[in-house]
Coordinates of C-alpha atoms in Angstrom, one line a residue:
X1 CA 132.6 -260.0 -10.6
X2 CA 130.9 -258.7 -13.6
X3 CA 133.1 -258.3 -17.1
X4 CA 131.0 -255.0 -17.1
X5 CA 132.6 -254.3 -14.2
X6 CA 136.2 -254.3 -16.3
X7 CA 134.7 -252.6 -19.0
X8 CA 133.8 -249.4 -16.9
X9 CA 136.6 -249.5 -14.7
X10 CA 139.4 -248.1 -17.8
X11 CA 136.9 -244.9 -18.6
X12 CA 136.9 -244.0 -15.3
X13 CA 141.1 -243.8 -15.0
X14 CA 140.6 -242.2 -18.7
X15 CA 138.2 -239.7 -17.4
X16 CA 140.5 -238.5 -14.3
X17 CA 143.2 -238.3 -16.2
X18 CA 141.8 -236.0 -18.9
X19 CA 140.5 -233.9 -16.5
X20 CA 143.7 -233.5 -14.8
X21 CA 145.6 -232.5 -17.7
X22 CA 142.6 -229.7 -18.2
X23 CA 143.4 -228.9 -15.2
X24 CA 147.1 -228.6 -15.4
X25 CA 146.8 -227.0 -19.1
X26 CA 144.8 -223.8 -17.7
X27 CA 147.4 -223.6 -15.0
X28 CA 149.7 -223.4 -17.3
X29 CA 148.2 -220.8 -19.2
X30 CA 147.1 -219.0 -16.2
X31 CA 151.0 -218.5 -15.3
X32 CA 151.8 -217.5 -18.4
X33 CA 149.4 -214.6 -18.3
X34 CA 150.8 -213.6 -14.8
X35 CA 154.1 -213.9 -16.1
X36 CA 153.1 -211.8 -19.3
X37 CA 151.9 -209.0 -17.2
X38 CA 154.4 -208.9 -14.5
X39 CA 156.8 -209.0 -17.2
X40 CA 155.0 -205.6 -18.7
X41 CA 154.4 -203.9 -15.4
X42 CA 158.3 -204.1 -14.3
X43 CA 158.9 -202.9 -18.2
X44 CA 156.5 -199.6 -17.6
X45 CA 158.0 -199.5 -13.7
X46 CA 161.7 -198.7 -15.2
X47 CA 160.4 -196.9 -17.7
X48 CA 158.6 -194.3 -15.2
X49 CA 161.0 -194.3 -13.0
X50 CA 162.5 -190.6 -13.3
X51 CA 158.7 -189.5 -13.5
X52 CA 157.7 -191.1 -10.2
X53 CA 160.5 -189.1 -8.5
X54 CA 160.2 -186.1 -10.1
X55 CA 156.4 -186.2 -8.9
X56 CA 157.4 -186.9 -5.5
X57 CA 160.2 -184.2 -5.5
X58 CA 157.5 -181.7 -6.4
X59 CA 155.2 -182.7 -3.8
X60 CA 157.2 -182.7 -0.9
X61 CA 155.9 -181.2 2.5
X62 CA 157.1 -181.6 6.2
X63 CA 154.0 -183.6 7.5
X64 CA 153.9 -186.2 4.8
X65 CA 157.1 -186.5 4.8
X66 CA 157.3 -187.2 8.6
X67 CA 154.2 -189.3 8.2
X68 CA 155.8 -191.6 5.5
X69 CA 158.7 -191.9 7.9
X70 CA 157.0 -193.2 10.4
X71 CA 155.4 -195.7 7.8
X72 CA 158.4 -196.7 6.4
X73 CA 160.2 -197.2 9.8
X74 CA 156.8 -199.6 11.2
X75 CA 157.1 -201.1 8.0
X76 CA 160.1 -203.0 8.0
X77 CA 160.3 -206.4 8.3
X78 CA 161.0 -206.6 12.1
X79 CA 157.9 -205.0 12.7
X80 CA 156.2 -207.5 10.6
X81 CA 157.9 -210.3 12.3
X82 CA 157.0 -209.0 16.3
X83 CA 153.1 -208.6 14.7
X84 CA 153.2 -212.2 13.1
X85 CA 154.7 -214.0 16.1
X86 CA 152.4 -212.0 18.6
X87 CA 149.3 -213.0 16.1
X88 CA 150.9 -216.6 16.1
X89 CA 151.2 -217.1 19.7
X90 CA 147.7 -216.1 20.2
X91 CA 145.9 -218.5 17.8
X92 CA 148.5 -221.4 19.8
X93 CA 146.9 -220.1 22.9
X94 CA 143.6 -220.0 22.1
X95 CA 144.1 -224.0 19.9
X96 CA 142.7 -222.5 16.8
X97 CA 145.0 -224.3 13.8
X98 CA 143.5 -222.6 11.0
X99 CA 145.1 -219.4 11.8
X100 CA 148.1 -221.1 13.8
X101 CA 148.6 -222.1 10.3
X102 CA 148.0 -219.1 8.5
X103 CA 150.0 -216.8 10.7
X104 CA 153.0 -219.6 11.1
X105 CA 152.7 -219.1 6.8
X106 CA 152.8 -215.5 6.8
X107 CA 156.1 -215.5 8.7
X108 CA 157.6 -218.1 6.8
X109 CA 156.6 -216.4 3.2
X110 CA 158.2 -212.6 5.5
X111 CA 161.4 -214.6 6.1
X112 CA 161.6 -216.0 2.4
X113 CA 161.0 -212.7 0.7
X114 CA 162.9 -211.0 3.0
X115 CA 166.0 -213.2 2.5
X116 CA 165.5 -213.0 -1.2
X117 CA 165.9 -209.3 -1.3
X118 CA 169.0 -209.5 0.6
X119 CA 170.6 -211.4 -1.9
X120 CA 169.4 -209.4 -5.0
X121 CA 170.2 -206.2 -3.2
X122 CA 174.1 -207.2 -2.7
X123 CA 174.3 -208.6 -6.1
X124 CA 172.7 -205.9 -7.9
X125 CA 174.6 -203.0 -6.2
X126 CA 171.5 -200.4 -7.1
X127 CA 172.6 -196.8 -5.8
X128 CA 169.4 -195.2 -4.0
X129 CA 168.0 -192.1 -5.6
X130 CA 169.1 -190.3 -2.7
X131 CA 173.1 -191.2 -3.5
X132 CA 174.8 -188.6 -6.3
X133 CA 176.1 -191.1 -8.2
X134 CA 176.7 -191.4 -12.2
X135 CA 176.1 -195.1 -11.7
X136 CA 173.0 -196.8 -11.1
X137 CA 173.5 -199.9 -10.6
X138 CA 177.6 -201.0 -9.1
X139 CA 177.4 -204.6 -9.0
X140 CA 178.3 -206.1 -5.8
X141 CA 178.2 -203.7 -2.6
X142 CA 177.9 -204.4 0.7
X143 CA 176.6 -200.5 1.4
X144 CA 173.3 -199.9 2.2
X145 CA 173.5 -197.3 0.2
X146 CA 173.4 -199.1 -2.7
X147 CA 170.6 -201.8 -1.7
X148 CA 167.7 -199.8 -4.0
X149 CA 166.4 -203.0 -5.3
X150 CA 164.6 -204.5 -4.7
X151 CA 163.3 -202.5 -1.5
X152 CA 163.2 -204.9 1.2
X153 CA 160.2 -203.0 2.9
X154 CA 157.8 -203.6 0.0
X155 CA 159.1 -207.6 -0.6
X156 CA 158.2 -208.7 3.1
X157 CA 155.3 -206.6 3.9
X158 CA 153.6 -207.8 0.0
X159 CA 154.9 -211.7 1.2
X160 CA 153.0 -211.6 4.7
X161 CA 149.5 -209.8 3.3
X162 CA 149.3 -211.9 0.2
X163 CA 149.2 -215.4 2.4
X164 CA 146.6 -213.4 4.6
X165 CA 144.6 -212.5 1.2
X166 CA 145.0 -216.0 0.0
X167 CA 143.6 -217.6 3.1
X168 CA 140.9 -215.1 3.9
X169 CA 140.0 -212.6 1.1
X170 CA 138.4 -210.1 3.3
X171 CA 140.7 -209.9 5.9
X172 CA 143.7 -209.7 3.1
X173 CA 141.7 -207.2 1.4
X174 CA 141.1 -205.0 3.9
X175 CA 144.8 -205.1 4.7
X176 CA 146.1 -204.7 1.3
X177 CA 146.4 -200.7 1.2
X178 CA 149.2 -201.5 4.3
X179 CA 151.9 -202.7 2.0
X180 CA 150.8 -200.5 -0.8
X181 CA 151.7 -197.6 1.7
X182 CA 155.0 -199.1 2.9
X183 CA 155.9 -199.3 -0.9
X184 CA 154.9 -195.3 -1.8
X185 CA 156.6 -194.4 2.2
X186 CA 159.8 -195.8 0.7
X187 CA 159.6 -194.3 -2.6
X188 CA 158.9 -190.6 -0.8
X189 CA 161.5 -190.8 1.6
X190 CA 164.2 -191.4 -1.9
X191 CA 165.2 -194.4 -0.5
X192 CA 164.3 -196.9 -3.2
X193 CA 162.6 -195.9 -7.1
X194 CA 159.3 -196.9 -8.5
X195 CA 160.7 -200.1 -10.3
X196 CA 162.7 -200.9 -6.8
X197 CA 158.9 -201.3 -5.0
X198 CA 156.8 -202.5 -7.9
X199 CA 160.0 -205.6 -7.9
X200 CA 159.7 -206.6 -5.0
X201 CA 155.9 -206.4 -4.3
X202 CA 156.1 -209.4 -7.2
X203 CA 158.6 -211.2 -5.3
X204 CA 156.9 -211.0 -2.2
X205 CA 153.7 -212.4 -3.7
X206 CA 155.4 -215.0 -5.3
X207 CA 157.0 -215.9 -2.1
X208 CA 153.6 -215.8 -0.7
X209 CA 152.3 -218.1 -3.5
X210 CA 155.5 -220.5 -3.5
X211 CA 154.4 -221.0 0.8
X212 CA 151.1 -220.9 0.6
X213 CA 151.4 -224.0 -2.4
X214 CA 154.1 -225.9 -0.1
X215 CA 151.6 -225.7 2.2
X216 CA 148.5 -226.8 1.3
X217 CA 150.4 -229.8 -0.2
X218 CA 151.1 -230.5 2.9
X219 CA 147.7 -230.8 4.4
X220 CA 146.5 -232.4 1.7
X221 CA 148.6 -235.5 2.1
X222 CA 148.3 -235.5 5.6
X223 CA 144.1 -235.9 5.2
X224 CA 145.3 -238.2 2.7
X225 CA 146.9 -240.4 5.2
X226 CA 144.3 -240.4 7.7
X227 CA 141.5 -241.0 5.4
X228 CA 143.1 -243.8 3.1
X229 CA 142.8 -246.1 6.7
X230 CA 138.8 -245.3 6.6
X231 CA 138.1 -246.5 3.2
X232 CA 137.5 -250.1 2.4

C-alpha cells in the first residue's frame, strides 16, 4: 500500500461529508419555506373565513347541494379505507411490491391523519358553522357538533393522494382535484369553514410526507443489507 493511497483516502471522507451537510442545509431551508407558507395560508384561511361562507350561502341550489352530499358522504375516510384495501389486495394478488407498497402507504398515512384529526377535533371543541352558537371554539366536546376542525374528510382524503402524488406524479396528479372536492363538499354542506379544510389538507400532507419518509428509510436499509454482503 501506497502512502498516496492515505493521502487521498481523508479527501474523500472530507468530500462526502460536505456534501451531506449541503444536502441537509437546503433541506433545512426547504422546510422552512414550507413552514413559512403554510404558516401564511392558514393565517389568510381564518382570515376569510366568514367570506367563504357567505359566498357559499349565496350560491346555494338543490342540485349542488345534493351533488356535494354525495361527495362528502364517498368522501369519508371509510370509503377511502374499502378503495385502499381493495387497491391493496389486488397489487398482493397480482405480486407487484411497488404498488403493494404504495397502496399499504396510503392507508397507513389515511389512518394517521385520520387519527390526528380525532384528537384535535375533541380538544379543540370548534362549533360547525351550521350550530347557532356565540362560541366558536368550546374546548373539549365529545359532540360532533362541535368537531369543525380540523374536518376529518379533507385530512384523510389529502393523506392517501399525496403518498399516491409522491410515488407517481401523474397518477397523484390526475387525482388531486378528488380531495380538493371533498374539502369544498364539506365546506358547502356548513359542516366545517374554510380554515377547518385548508388545516387539515396540511396535516394530511404532512402525514403523507412523515409515511412516505419512514418508508423509504426503510427500503433503503434493507438494499443496504443485501448489498453490503456483495461488496468486497
Amino acid at each position: 500500500m501506497r502512502i498516496a493511497d492515505f493521502k487521498c483516502g481523508p479527501k474523500i471522507a472530507f468530500g462526502k461529508c460536505d456534501g451531506n451537510l449541503f444536502v441537509k442545509r437546503r433541506l433545512v431551508f426547504y422546510w422552512l419555506i414550507s413552514i413559512a407558507i403554510a404558516a401564511i395560508v392558514i393565517a389568510a384561511a381564518f382570515y376569510f373565513d366568514d367570506a367563504a361562507q357567505n359566498f357559499i350561502a349565496q350560491h346555494q341550489s338543490r342540485s349542488a347541494k345534493n351533488f356535494m352530499r354525495n361527495v362528502s358522504r364517498l368522501g369519508d375516510w371509510t370509503e377511502h379505507f374499502a378503495l385502499g384495501i381493495t387497491l391493496l389486495a389486488i397489487a398482493w394478488w397480482r405480486s407487484n411490491r411497488k404498488w403493494t407498497r404504495i397502496f399499504l402507504s396510503m392507508l397507513i398515512a389515511l389512518a394517521l391523519a385520520g387519527a390526528a384529526a380525532r384528537v384535535v377535533k375533541i380538544a379543540s371543541g370548534r362549533a360547525r358553522p351550521s350550530v347557532k352558537t356565540e362560541e366558536v371554539w368550546n374546548g373539549l366536546k365529545f359532540s360532533s357538533n362541535y368537531h369543525a376542525f380540523p374536518s376529518g374528510h379533507t385530512a384523510a382524503s389529502a393523506a392517501f393522494f399525496t403518498v399516491l402524488l409522491l410515488a407517481n406524479w401523474r397518477i397523484g396528479l390526475a387525482c388531486l382535484p378528488i380531495p380538493i372536492l371533498v374539502g369544498v363538499s364539506r365546506m358547502y354542506v356548513a359542516a366545517h369553514y374554510l380554515s377547518d379544510v385548508i388545516c387539515a389538507a396540511i396535516l394530511g400532507i404532512l402525514c403523507a410526507l412523515i409515511v412516505e419518509r419512514l418508508l423509504r428509510r426503510q427500503i433503503e436499509n434493507r438494499k443496504s443489507k443485501i448489498e453490503w454482503p456483495a461488496k468486497p
